mmCIF file with all atom_site columns, C-alpha atoms in Angstrom:
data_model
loop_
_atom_site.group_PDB
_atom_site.id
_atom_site.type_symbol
_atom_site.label_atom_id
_atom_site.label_alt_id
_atom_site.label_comp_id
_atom_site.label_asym_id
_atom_site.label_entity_id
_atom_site.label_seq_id
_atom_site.pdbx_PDB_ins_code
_atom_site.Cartn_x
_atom_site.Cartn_y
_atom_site.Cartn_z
_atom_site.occupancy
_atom_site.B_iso_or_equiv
_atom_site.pdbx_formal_charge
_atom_site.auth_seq_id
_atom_site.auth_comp_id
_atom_site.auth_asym_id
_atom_site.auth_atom_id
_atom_site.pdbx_PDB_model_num
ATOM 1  C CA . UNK A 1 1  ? 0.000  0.000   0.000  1.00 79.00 ? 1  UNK A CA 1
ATOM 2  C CA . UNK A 1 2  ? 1.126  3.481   -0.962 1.00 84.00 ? 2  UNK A CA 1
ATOM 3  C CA . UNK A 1 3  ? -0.060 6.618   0.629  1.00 86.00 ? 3  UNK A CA 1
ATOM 4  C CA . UNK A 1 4  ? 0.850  10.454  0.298  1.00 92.00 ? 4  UNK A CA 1
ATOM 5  C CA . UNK A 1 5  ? 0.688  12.232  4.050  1.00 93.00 ? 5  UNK A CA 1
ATOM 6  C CA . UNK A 1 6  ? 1.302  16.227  4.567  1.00 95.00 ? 6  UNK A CA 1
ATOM 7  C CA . UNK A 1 7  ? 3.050  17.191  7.623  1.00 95.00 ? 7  UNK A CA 1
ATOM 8  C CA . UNK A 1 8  ? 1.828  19.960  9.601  1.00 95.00 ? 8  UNK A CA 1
ATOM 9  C CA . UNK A 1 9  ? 2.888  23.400  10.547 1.00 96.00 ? 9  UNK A CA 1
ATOM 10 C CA . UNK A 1 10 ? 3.182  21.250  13.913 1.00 95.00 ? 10 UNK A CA 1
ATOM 11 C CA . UNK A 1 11 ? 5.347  18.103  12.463 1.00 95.00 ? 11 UNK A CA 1
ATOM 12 C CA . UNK A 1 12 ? 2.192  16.041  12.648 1.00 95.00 ? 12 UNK A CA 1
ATOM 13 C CA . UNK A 1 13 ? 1.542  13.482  10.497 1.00 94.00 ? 13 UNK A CA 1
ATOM 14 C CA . UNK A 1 14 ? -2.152 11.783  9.478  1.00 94.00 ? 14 UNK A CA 1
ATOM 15 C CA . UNK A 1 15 ? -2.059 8.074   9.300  1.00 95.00 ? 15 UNK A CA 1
ATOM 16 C CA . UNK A 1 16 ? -5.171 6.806   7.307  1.00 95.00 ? 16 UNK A CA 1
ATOM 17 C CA . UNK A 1 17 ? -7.686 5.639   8.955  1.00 95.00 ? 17 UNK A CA 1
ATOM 18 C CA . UNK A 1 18 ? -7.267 2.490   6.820  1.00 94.00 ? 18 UNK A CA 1
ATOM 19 C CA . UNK A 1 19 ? -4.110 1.788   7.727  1.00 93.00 ? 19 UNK A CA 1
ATOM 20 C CA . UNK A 1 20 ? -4.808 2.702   12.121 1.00 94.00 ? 20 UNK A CA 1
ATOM 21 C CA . UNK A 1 21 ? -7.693 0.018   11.617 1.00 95.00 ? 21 UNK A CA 1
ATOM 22 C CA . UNK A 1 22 ? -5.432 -2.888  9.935  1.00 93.00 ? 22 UNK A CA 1
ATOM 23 C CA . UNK A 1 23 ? -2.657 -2.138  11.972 1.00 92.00 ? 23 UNK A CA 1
ATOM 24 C CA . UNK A 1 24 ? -4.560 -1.600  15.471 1.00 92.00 ? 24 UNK A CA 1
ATOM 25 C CA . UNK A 1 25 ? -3.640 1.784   16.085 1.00 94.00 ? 25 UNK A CA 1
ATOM 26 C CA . UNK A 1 26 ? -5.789 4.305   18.166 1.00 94.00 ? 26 UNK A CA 1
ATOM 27 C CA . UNK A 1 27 ? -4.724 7.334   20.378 1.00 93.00 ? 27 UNK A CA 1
ATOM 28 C CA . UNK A 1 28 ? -1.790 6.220   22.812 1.00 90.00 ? 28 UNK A CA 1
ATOM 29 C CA . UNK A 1 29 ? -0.650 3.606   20.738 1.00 91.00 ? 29 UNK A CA 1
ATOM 30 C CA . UNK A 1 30 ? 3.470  3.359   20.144 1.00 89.00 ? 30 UNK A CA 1
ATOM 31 C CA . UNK A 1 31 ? 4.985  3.828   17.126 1.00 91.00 ? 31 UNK A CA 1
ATOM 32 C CA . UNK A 1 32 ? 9.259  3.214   16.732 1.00 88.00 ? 32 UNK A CA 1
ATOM 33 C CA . UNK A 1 33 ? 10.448 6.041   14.290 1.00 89.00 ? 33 UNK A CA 1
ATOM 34 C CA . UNK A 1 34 ? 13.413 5.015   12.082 1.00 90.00 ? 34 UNK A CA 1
ATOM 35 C CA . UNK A 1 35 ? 15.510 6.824   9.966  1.00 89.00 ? 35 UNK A CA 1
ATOM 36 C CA . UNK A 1 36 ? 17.167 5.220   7.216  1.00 89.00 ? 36 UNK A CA 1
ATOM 37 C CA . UNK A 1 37 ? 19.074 7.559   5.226  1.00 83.00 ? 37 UNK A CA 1
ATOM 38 C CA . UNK A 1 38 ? 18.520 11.113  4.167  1.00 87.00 ? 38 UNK A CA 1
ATOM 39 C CA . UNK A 1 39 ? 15.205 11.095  3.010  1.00 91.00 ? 39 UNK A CA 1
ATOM 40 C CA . UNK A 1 40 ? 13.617 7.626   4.371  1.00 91.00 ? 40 UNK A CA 1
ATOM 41 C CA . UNK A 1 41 ? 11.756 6.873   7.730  1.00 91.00 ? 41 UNK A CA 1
ATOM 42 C CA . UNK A 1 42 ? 10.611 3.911   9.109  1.00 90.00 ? 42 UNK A CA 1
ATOM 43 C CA . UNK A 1 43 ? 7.539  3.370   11.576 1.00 90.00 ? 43 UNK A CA 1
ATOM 44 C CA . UNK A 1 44 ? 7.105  0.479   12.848 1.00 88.00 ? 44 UNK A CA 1
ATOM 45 C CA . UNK A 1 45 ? 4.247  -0.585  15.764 1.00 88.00 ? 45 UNK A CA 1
ATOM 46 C CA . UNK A 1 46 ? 5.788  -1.094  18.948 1.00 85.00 ? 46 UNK A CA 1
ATOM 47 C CA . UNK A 1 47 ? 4.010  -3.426  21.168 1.00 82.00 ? 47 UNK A CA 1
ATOM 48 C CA . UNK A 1 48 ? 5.974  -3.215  24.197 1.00 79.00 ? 48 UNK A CA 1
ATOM 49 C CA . UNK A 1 49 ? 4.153  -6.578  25.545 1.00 82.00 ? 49 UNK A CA 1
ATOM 50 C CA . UNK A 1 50 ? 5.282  -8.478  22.116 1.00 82.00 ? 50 UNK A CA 1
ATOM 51 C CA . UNK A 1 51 ? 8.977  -7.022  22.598 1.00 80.00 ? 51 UNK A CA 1
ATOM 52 C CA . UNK A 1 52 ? 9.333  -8.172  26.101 1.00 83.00 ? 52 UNK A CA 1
ATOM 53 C CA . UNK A 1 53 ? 7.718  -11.790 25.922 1.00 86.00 ? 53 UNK A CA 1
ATOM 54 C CA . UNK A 1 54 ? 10.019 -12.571 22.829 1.00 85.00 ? 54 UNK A CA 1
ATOM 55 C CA . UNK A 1 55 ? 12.839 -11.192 24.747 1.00 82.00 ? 55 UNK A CA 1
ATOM 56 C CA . UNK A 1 56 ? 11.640 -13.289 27.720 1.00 84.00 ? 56 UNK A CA 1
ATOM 57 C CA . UNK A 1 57 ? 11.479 -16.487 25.776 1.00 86.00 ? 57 UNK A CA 1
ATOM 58 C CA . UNK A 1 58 ? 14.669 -16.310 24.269 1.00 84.00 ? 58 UNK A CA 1
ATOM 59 C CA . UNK A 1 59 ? 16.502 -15.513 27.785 1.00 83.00 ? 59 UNK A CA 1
ATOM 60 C CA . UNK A 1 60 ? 14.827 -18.324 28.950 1.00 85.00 ? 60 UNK A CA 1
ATOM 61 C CA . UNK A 1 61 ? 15.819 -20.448 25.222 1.00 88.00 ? 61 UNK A CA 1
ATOM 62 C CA . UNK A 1 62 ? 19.578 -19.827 24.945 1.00 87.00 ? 62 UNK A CA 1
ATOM 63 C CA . UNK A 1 63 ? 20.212 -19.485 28.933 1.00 85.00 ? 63 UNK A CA 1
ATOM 64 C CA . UNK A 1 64 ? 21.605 -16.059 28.894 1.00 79.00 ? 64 UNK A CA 1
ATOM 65 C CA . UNK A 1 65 ? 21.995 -14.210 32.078 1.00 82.00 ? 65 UNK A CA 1
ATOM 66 C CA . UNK A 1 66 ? 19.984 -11.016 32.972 1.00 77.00 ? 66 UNK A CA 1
ATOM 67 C CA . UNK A 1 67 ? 22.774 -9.586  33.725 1.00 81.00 ? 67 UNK A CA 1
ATOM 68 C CA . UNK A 1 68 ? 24.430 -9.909  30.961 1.00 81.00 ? 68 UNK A CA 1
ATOM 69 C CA . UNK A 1 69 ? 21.739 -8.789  28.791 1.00 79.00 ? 69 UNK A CA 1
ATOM 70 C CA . UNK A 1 70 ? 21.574 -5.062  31.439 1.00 80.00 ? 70 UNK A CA 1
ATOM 71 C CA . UNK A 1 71 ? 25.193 -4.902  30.593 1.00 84.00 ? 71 UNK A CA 1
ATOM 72 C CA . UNK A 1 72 ? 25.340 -5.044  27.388 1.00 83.00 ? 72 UNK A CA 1
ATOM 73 C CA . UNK A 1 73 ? 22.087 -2.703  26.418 1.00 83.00 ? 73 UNK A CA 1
ATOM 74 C CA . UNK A 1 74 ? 23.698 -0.062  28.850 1.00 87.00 ? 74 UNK A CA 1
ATOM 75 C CA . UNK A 1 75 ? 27.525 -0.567  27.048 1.00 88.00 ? 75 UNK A CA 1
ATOM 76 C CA . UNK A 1 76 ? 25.580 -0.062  23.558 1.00 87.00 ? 76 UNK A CA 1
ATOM 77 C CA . UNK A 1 77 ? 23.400 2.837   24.837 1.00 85.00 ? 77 UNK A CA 1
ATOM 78 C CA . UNK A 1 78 ? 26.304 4.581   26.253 1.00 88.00 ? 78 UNK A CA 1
ATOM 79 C CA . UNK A 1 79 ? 28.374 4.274   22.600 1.00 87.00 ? 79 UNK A CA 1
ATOM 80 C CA . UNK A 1 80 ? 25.459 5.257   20.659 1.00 86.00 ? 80 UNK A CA 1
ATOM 81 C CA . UNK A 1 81 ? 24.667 8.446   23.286 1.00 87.00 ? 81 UNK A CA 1
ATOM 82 C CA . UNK A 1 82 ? 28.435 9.627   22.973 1.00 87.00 ? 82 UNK A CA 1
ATOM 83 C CA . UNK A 1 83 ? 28.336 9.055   18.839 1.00 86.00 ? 83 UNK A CA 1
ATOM 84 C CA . UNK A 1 84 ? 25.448 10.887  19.145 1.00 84.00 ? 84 UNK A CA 1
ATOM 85 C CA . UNK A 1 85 ? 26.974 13.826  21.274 1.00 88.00 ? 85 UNK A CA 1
ATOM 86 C CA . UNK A 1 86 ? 30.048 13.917  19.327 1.00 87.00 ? 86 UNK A CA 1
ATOM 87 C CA . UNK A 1 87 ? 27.677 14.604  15.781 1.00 85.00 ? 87 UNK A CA 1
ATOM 88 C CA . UNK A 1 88 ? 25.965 17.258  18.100 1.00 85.00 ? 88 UNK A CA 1
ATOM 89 C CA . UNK A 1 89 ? 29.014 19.338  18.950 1.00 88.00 ? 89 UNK A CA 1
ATOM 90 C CA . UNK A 1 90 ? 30.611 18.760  15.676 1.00 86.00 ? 90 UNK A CA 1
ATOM 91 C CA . UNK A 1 91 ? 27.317 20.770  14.224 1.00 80.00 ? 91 UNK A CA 1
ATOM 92 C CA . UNK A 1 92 ? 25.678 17.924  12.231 1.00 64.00 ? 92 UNK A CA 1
#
């Protein structure tokens, strides 16, 4: 499916009502923004519950410690918050 959307004077953005009913989107509802490239974005439904039992069944699959799991989001999160600083103060 292929749509044309306006932004707004606000950065708002209509999704058709087609596509909110297929997808199961109503006021509230999550949506992960992407950005792929110069001139592409991605959104993507996020169902938080979805996310969190897959990542709970494949802890519980493979064996792999919570802990391990904290540490490595936070390592990752920290890299990408300093790459993203650094583009900041170098004016990009």
């Amino acid at each position: 499916m292929v749509e044309v959307v306006v932004v707004d004077d606000r950065g708002r953005v209509v999704i058709p009502r087609g596509v909110r009913e297929r997808l199961g989107l109503s006021r509230g509802s999550r949506l992960l923004l992407v950005e792929l490239g110069s001139d592409t974005i991605v959104l993507r439904k996020l169902d938080v519950r979805t996310v969190l039992e897959e990542i709970a069944r494949e802890v519980k699959e493979k064996g792999v410690p919570l802990e391990r799991i904290e540490h490595e989001v936070e390592k990752e999160a920290s890299e990408v918050a300093s790459k993203r600083i650094e583009e900041i103060l170098a004016g990009h």
